[in-house]
Short mmCIF file of C-alpha atoms and ligand atoms in Angstrom, two decimals:
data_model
loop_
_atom_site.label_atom_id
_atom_site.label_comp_id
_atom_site.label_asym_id
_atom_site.label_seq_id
_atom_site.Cartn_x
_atom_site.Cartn_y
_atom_site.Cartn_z
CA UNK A 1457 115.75 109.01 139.08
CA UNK A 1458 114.65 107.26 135.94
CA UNK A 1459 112.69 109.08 133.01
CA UNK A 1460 109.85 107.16 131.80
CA UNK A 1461 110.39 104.48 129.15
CA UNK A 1462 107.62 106.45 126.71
CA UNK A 1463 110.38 109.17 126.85
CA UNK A 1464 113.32 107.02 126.79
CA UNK A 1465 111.61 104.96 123.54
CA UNK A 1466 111.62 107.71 121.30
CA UNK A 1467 113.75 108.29 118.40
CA UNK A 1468 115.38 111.60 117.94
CA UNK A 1469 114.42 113.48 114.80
CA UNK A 1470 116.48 112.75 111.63
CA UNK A 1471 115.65 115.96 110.16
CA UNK A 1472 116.87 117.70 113.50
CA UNK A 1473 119.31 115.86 114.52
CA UNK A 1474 122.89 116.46 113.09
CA UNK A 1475 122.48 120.16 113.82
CA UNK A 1476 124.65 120.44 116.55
CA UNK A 1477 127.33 119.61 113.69
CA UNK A 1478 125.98 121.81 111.38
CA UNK A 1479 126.27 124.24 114.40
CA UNK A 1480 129.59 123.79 114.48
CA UNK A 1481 130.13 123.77 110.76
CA UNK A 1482 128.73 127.43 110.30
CA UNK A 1483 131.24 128.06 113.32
CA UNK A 1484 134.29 127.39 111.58
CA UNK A 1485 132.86 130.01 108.66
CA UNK A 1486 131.45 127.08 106.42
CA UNK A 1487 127.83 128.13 104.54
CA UNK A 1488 125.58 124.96 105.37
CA UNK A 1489 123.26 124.63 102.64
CA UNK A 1490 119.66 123.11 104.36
CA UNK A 1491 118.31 120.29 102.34
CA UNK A 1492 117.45 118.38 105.38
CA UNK A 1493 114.17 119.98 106.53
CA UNK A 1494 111.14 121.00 104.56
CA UNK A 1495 111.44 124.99 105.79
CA UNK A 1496 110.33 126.39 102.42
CA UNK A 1497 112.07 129.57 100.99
CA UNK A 1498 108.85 130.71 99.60
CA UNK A 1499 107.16 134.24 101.22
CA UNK A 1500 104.31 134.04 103.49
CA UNK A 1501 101.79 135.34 101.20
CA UNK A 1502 101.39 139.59 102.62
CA UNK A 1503 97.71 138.93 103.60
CA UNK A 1504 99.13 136.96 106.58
CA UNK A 1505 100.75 139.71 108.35
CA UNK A 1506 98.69 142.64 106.94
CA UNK A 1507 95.57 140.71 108.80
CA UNK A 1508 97.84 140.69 112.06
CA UNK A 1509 98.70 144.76 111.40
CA UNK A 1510 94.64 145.59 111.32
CA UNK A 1511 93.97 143.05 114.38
CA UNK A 1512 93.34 145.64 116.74
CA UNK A 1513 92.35 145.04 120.30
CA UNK A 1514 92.87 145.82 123.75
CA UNK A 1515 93.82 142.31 124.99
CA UNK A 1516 94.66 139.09 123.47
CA UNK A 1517 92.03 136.69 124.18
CA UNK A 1518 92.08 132.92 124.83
CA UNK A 1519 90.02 131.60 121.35
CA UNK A 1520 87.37 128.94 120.76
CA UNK A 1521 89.11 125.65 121.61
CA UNK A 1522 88.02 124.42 118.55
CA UNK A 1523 88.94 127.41 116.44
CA UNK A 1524 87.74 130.71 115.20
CA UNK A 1525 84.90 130.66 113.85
CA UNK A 1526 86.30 132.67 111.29
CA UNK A 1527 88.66 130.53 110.66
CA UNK A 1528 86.87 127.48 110.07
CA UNK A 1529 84.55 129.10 107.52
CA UNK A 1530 87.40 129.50 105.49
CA UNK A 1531 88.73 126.35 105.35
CA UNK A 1532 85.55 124.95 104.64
CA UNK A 1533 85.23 127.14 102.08
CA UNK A 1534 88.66 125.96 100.92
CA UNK A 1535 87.70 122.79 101.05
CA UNK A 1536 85.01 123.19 98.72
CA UNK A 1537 86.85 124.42 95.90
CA UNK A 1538 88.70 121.82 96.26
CA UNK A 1539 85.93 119.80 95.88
CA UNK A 1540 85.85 117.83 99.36
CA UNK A 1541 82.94 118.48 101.12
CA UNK A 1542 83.52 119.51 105.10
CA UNK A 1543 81.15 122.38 106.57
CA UNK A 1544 82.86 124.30 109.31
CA UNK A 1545 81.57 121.90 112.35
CA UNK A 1546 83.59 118.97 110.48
CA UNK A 1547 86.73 121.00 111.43
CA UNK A 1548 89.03 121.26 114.42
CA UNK A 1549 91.67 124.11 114.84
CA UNK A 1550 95.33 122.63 115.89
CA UNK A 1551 98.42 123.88 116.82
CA UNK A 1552 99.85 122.42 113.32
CA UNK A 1553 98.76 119.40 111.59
CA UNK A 1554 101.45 118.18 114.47
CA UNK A 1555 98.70 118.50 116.85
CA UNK A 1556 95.75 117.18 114.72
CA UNK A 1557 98.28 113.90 114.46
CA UNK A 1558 98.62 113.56 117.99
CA UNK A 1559 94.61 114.16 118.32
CA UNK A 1560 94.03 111.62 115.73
CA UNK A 1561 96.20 108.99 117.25
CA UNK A 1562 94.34 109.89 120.99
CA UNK A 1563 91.14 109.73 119.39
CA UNK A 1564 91.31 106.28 117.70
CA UNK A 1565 93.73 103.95 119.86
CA UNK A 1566 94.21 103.02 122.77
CA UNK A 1567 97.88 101.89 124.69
CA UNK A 1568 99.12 98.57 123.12
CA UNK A 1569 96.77 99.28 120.26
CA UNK A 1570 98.65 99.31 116.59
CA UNK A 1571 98.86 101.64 113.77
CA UNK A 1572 99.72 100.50 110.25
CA UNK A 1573 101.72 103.28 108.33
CA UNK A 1574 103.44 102.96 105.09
CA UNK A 1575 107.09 103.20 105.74
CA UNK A 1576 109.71 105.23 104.82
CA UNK A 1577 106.76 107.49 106.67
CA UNK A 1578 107.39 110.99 107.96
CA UNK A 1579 109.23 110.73 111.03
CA UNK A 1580 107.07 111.55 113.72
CA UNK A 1581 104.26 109.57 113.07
CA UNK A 1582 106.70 107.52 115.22
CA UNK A 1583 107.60 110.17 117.53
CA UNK A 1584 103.66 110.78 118.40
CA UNK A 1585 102.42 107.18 118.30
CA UNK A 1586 105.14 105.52 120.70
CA UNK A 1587 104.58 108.56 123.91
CA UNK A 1588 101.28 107.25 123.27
CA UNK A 1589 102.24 103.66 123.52
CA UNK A 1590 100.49 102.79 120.40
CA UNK A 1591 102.69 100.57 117.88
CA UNK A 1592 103.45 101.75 114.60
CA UNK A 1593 103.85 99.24 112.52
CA UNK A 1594 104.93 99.36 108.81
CA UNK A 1595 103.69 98.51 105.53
CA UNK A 1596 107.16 98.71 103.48
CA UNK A 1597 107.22 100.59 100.34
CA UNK A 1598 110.43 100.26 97.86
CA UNK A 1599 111.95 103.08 96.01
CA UNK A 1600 112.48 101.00 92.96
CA UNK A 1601 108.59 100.53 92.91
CA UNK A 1602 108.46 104.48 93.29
CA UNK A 1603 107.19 103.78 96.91
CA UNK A 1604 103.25 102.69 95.72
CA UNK A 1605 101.58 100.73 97.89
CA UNK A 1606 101.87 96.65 98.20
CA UNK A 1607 98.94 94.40 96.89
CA UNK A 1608 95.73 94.23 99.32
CA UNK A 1609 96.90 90.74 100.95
CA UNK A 1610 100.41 91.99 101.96
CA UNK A 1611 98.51 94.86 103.99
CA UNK A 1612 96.03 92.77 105.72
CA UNK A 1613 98.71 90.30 106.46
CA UNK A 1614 99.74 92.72 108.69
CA UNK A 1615 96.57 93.59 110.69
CA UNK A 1616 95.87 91.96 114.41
CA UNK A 1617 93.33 92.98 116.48
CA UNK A 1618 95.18 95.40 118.22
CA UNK A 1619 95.19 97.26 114.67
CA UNK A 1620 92.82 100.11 114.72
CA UNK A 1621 93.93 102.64 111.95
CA UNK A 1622 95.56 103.32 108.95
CA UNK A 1623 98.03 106.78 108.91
CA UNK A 1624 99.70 107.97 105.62
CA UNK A 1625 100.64 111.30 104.02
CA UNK A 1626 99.62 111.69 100.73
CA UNK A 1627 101.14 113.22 98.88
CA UNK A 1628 103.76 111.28 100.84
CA UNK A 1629 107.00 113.04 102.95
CA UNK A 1630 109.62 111.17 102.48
CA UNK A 1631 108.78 109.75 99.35
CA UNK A 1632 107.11 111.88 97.13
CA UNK A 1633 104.56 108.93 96.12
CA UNK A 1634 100.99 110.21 95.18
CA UNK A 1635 98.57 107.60 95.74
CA UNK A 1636 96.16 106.78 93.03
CA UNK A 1637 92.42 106.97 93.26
CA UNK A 1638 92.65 103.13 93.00
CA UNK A 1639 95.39 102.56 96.05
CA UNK A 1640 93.05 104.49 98.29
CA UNK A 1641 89.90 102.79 97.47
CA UNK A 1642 91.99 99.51 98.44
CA UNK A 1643 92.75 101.27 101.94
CA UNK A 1644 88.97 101.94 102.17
CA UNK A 1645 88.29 98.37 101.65
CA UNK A 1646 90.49 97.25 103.87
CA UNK A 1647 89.02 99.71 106.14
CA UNK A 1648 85.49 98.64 106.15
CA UNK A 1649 86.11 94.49 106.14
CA UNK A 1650 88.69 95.43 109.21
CA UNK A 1651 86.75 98.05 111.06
CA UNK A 1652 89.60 100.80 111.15
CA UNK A 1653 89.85 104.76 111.26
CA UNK A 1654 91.78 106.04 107.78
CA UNK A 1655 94.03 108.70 109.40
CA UNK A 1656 95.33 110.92 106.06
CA UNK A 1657 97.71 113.49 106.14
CA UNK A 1658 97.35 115.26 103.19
CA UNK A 1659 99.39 118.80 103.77
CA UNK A 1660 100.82 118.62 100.66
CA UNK A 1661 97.38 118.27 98.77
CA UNK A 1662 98.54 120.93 96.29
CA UNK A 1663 101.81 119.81 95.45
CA UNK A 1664 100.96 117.49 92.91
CA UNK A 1665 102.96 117.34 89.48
CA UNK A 1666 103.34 115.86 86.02
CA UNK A 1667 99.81 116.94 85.59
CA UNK A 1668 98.60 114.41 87.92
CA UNK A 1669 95.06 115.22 89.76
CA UNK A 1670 95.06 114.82 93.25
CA UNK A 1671 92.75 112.47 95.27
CA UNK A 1672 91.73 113.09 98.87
CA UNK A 1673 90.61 110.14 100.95
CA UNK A 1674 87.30 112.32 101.85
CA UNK A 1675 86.45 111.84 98.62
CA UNK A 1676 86.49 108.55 98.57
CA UNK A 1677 82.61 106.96 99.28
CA UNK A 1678 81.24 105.13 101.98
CA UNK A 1679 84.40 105.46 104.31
CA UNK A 1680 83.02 109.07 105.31
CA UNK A 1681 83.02 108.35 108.78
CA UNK A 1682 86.58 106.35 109.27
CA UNK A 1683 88.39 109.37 107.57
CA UNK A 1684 90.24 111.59 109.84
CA UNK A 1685 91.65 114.49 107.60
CA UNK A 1686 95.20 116.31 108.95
CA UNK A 1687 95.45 119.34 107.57
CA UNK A 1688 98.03 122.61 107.89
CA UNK A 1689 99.11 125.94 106.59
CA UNK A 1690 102.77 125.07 106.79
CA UNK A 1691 103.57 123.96 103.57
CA UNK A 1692 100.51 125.07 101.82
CA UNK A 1693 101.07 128.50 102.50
CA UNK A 1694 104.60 128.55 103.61
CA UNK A 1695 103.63 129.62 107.36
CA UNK A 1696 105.72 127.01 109.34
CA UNK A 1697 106.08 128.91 112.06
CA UNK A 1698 102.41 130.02 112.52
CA UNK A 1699 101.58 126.68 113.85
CA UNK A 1700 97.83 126.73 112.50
CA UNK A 1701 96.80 123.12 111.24
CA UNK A 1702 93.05 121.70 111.34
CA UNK A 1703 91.26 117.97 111.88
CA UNK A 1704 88.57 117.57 110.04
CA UNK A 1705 86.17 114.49 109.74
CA UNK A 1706 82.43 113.68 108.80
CA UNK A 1707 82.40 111.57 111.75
CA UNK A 1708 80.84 114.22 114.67
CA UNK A 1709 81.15 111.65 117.65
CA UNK A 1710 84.80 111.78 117.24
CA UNK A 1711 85.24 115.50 116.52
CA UNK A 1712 83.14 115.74 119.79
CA UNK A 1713 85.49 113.54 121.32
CA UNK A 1714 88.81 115.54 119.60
CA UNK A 1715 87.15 118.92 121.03
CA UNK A 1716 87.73 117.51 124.40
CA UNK A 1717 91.59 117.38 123.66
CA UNK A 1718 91.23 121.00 121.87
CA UNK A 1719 89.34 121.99 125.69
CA UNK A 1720 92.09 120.70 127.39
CA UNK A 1721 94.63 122.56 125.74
CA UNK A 1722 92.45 125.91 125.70
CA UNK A 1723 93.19 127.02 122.30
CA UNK A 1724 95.49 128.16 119.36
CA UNK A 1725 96.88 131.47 118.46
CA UNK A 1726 94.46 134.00 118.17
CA UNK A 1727 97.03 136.27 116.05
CA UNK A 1728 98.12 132.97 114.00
CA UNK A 1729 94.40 132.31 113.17
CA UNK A 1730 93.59 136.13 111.77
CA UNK A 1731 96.47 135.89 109.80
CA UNK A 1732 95.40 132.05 108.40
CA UNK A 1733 91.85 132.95 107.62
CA UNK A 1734 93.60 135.65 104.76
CA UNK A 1735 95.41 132.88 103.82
CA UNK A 1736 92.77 130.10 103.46
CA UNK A 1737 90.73 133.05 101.28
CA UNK A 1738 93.58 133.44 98.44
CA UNK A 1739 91.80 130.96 96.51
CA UNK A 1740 93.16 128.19 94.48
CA UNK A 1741 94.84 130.29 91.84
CA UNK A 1742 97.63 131.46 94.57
CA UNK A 1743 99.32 127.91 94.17
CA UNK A 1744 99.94 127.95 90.67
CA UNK A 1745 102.91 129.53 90.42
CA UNK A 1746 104.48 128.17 93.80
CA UNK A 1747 103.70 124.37 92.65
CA UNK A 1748 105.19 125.71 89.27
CA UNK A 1749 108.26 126.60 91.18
CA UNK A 1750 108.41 123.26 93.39
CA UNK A 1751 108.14 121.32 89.53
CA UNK A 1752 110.97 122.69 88.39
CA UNK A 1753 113.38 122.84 91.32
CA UNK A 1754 112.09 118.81 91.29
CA UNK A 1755 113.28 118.54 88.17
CA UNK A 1756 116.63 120.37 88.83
CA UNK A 1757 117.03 117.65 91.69
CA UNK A 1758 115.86 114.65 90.10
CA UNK A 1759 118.35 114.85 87.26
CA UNK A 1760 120.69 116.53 89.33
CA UNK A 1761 121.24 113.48 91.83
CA UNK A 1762 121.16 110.60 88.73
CA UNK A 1763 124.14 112.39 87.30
CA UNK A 1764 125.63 111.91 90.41
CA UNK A 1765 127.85 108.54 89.85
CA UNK A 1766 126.45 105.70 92.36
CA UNK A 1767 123.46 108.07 93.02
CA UNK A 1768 119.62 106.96 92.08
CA UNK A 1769 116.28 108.39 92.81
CA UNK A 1770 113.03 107.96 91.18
CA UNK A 1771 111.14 110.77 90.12
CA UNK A 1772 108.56 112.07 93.25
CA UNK A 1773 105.78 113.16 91.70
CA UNK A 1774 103.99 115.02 94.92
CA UNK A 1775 105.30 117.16 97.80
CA UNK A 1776 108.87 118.36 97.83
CA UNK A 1777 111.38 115.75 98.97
CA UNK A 1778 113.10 112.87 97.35
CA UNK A 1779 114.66 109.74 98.82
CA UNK A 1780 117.85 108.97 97.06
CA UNK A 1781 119.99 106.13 97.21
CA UNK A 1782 123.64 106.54 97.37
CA UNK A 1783 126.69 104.05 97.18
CA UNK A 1784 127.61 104.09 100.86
CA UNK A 1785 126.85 101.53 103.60
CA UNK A 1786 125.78 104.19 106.53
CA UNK A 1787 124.16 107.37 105.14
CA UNK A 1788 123.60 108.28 108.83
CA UNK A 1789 128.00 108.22 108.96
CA UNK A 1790 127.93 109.61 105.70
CA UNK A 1791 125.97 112.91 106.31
CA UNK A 1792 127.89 113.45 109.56
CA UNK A 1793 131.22 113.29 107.83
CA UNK A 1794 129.71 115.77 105.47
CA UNK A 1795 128.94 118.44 108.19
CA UNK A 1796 132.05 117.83 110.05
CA UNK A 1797 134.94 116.39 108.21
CA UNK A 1798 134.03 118.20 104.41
CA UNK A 1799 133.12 120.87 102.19
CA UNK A 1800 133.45 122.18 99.03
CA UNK A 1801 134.41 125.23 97.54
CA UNK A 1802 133.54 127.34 101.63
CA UNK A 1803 130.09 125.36 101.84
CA UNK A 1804 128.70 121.64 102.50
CA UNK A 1805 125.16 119.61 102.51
CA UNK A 1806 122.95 119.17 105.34
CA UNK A 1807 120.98 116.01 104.49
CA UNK A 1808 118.35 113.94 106.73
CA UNK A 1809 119.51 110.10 106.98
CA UNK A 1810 116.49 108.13 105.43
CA UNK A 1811 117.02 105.37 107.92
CA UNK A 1812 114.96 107.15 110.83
CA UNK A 1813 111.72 107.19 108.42
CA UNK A 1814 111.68 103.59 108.54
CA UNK A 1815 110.45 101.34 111.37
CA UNK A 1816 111.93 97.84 109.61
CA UNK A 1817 115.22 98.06 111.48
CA UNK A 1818 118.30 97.99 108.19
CA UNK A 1819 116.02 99.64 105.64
CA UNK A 1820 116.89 103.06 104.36
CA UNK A 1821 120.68 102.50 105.93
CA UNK A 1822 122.08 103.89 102.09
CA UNK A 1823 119.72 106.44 101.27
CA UNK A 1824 118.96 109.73 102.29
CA UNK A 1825 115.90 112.26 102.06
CA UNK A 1826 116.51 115.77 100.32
CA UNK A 1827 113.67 118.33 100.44
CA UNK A 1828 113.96 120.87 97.52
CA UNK A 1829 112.67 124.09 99.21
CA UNK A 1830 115.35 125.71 98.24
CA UNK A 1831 116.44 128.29 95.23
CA UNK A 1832 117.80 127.07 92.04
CA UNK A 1833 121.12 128.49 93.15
CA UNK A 1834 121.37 126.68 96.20
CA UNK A 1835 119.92 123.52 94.58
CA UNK A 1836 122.82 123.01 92.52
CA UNK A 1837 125.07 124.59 94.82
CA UNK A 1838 124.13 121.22 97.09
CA UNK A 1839 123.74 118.67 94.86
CA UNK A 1840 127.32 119.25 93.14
CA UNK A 1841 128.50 119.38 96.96
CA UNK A 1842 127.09 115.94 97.29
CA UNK A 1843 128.52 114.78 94.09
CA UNK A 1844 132.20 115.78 95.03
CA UNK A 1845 131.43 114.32 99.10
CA UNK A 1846 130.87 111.19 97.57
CA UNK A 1847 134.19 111.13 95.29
CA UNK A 1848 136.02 111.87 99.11
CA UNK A 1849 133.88 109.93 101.37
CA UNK A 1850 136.45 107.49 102.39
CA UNK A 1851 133.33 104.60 103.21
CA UNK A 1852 132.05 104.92 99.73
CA UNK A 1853 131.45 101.38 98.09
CA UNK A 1854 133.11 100.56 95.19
C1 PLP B 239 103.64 114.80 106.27
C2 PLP B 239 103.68 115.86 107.31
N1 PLP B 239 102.67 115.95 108.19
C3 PLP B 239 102.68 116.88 109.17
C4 PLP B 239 103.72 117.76 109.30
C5 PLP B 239 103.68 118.73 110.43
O1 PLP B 239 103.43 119.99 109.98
P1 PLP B 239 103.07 121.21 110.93
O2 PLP B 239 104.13 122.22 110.72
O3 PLP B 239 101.76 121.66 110.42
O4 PLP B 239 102.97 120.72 112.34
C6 PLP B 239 104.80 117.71 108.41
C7 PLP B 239 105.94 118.61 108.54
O5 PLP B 239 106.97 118.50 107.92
C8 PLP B 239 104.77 116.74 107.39
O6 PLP B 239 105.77 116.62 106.51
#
């Protein structure tokens, strides 16, 4: 019996998929420091699970498919301080801004239709668009150009008329690029002369540094209805495993059209979305201190890796990752060898291979993505195991 090709087609994960090794690393008693995945240390803020606690009821109810209502008063709400204006009926409840992706890429293509994404690009923008047969195809960014966007031609170059939307993150996983106000006003022109949806993924919103102000692409005018907004508590609010994201868009045929997808798969949570409605009511001030804490363990890893001899990375300047390149010919080989044939001083460095966020096949084969999520500490605990991996690796380039 064969599996279908959709299934057979996809890539595995390459922020999941050397665990097995670190499995076996942590087996024979090695500490495996994690700066392949973007699990932040950071504590759920209390409200979460005190709002769970009080949640008292006789039986745990299916919710509104398309969210508490609750719920989606608050994010409104935290949308408006954050001056972008959706009212609750804008707004979709998902299971994780995973979901709203998959939603977004139901909602605007079709099979055989294309999707142009800025590459390196988080992984699974690939992993949801190809089940759905839709094409991703890339628009490459280059680290030494701090991964900002190409000139207006290049990007059209690249549209057929299968193409029916632009996806990015922004603030962007891998690469830490912010876009500017200007780079997304280009995407909305391109938008309107080439009739396509603006899919942005904008989880990271507040994790914005170097004083920079962050723009949203529902901010930008007269693209209000192309503008498909993923949203999630994940990151924000350091609630991973909650598994509360939203959609949100001015456009009210397709959030009619989304709710049909929410119908089908009944609802979300109910306990997750109590606890998320405390958390979308903190208000503004409550990321303060935690973007003041990613700044500085950015800063600990930018300077950390370009002491490294052979390493490089530009300074990100939004979420919390960094794409580094290193002086080897197969980062993929090299982070393997790390888990399974290294480590330094009882510990080694879990790392995700940058080549899987590309789509260009060859790109991204020497670099690798680190997420800094993690404690000073461990921080330098990892980068100085890096530094003496790449003294040993016996592949390393001259
Ligand atoms: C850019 C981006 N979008 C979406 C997600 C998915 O997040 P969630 O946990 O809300 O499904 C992630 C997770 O790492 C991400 O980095």
């Amino acid at each position: 019996m064969e599996l279908s090709k959709r299934i057979q087609a996809m890539q595995e994960s390459p922020i999941r998929k050397l665990v097995p090794l670190a499995e076996q690393a942590k087996k024979k008693g090695l500490s495996v420091i994690h700066m392949n995945i973007g699990q932040p240390d950071v504590k759920t803020p209390k409200a979460f699970k005190q709002a769970i606690n009080a949640f008292d009821v006789d039986v745990i109810a299916y919710s509104f498919s398309q969210g508490e209502p609750a719920l989606l008063m608050a994010i409104a709400d935290y949308y408006q301080k954050s001056g972008i204006a959706f009212a609750p009926e804008d707004i979709l409840v998902t299971n994780g801004g995973s979901e709203a992706l998959i939603f977004a890429i139901y909602a605007t293509c079709d099979a055989g239709d294309e999707i142009l994404i800025p590459e390196p690009f988080y992984t699974n923008y690939n992993g949801f668009s190809k089940p759905a047969n839709v094409q991703a195809v890339p628009i490459t960014t280059k680290s030494e150009e701090a991964f900002c966007l190409p000139k207006k031609e290049e990007i059209e170059s690249l549209i057929t008329e299968r193409t029916k939307a632009i996806l990015f993150s922004n603030p962007g996983n891998p690469t830490g690029a912010v876009y500017t106000q200007e780079e997304l006003m280009m995407l909305a022109d391109i938008a309107k002369k080439h009739d396509l949806y603006l899919i942005a993924d904008e989880v990271y919103r507040e994790f914005v540094y170097d004083g920079l102000s962050f723009t949203s692409m529902a901010s930008i005018p007269g693209v209000e209805d192309r503008v498909v907004i993923v949203d999630s508590i994940s990151k924000r609010f350091s609630a991973c495993g909650a598994r509360i994201g939203s959609l949100a868009s001015k456009n009210q045929v397709l959030i009619a059209s989304v709710l049909k997808l929410c119908q089908a798969r009944l609802c979300v949570p109910t306990l997750e979305q109590v606890g998320a409605i405390e958390l979308y009511k903190l208000g503004l001030d409550y990321f303060q201190e935690v973007k003041e804490e990613y700044d500085w363990r950015r800063n600990i890893v930018y300077e950390g890796v370009n002491q490294i001899a052979g390493a490089m990375c530009k300074k990100p300047r939004g979420a919390f990752y960094v794409v580094v390149d290193l002086p080897v010919e197969d980062a993929d080989d090299f982070a393997r060898w790390m888990l399974a044939d290294f480590s330094y001083e009882g510990a080694t460095l879990m790392v995700a291979p940058a080549a899987g966020f590309y789509a260009t096949k060859g790109l991204g084969a020497n670099q690798i993505r680190l997420a800094y999520v993690l404690e000073e500490d461990q921080l330098r605990r990892g980068l100085k195991v890096l530094e003496e991996a790449l003294k040993a690796y016996p592949a390393r380039k001259a």
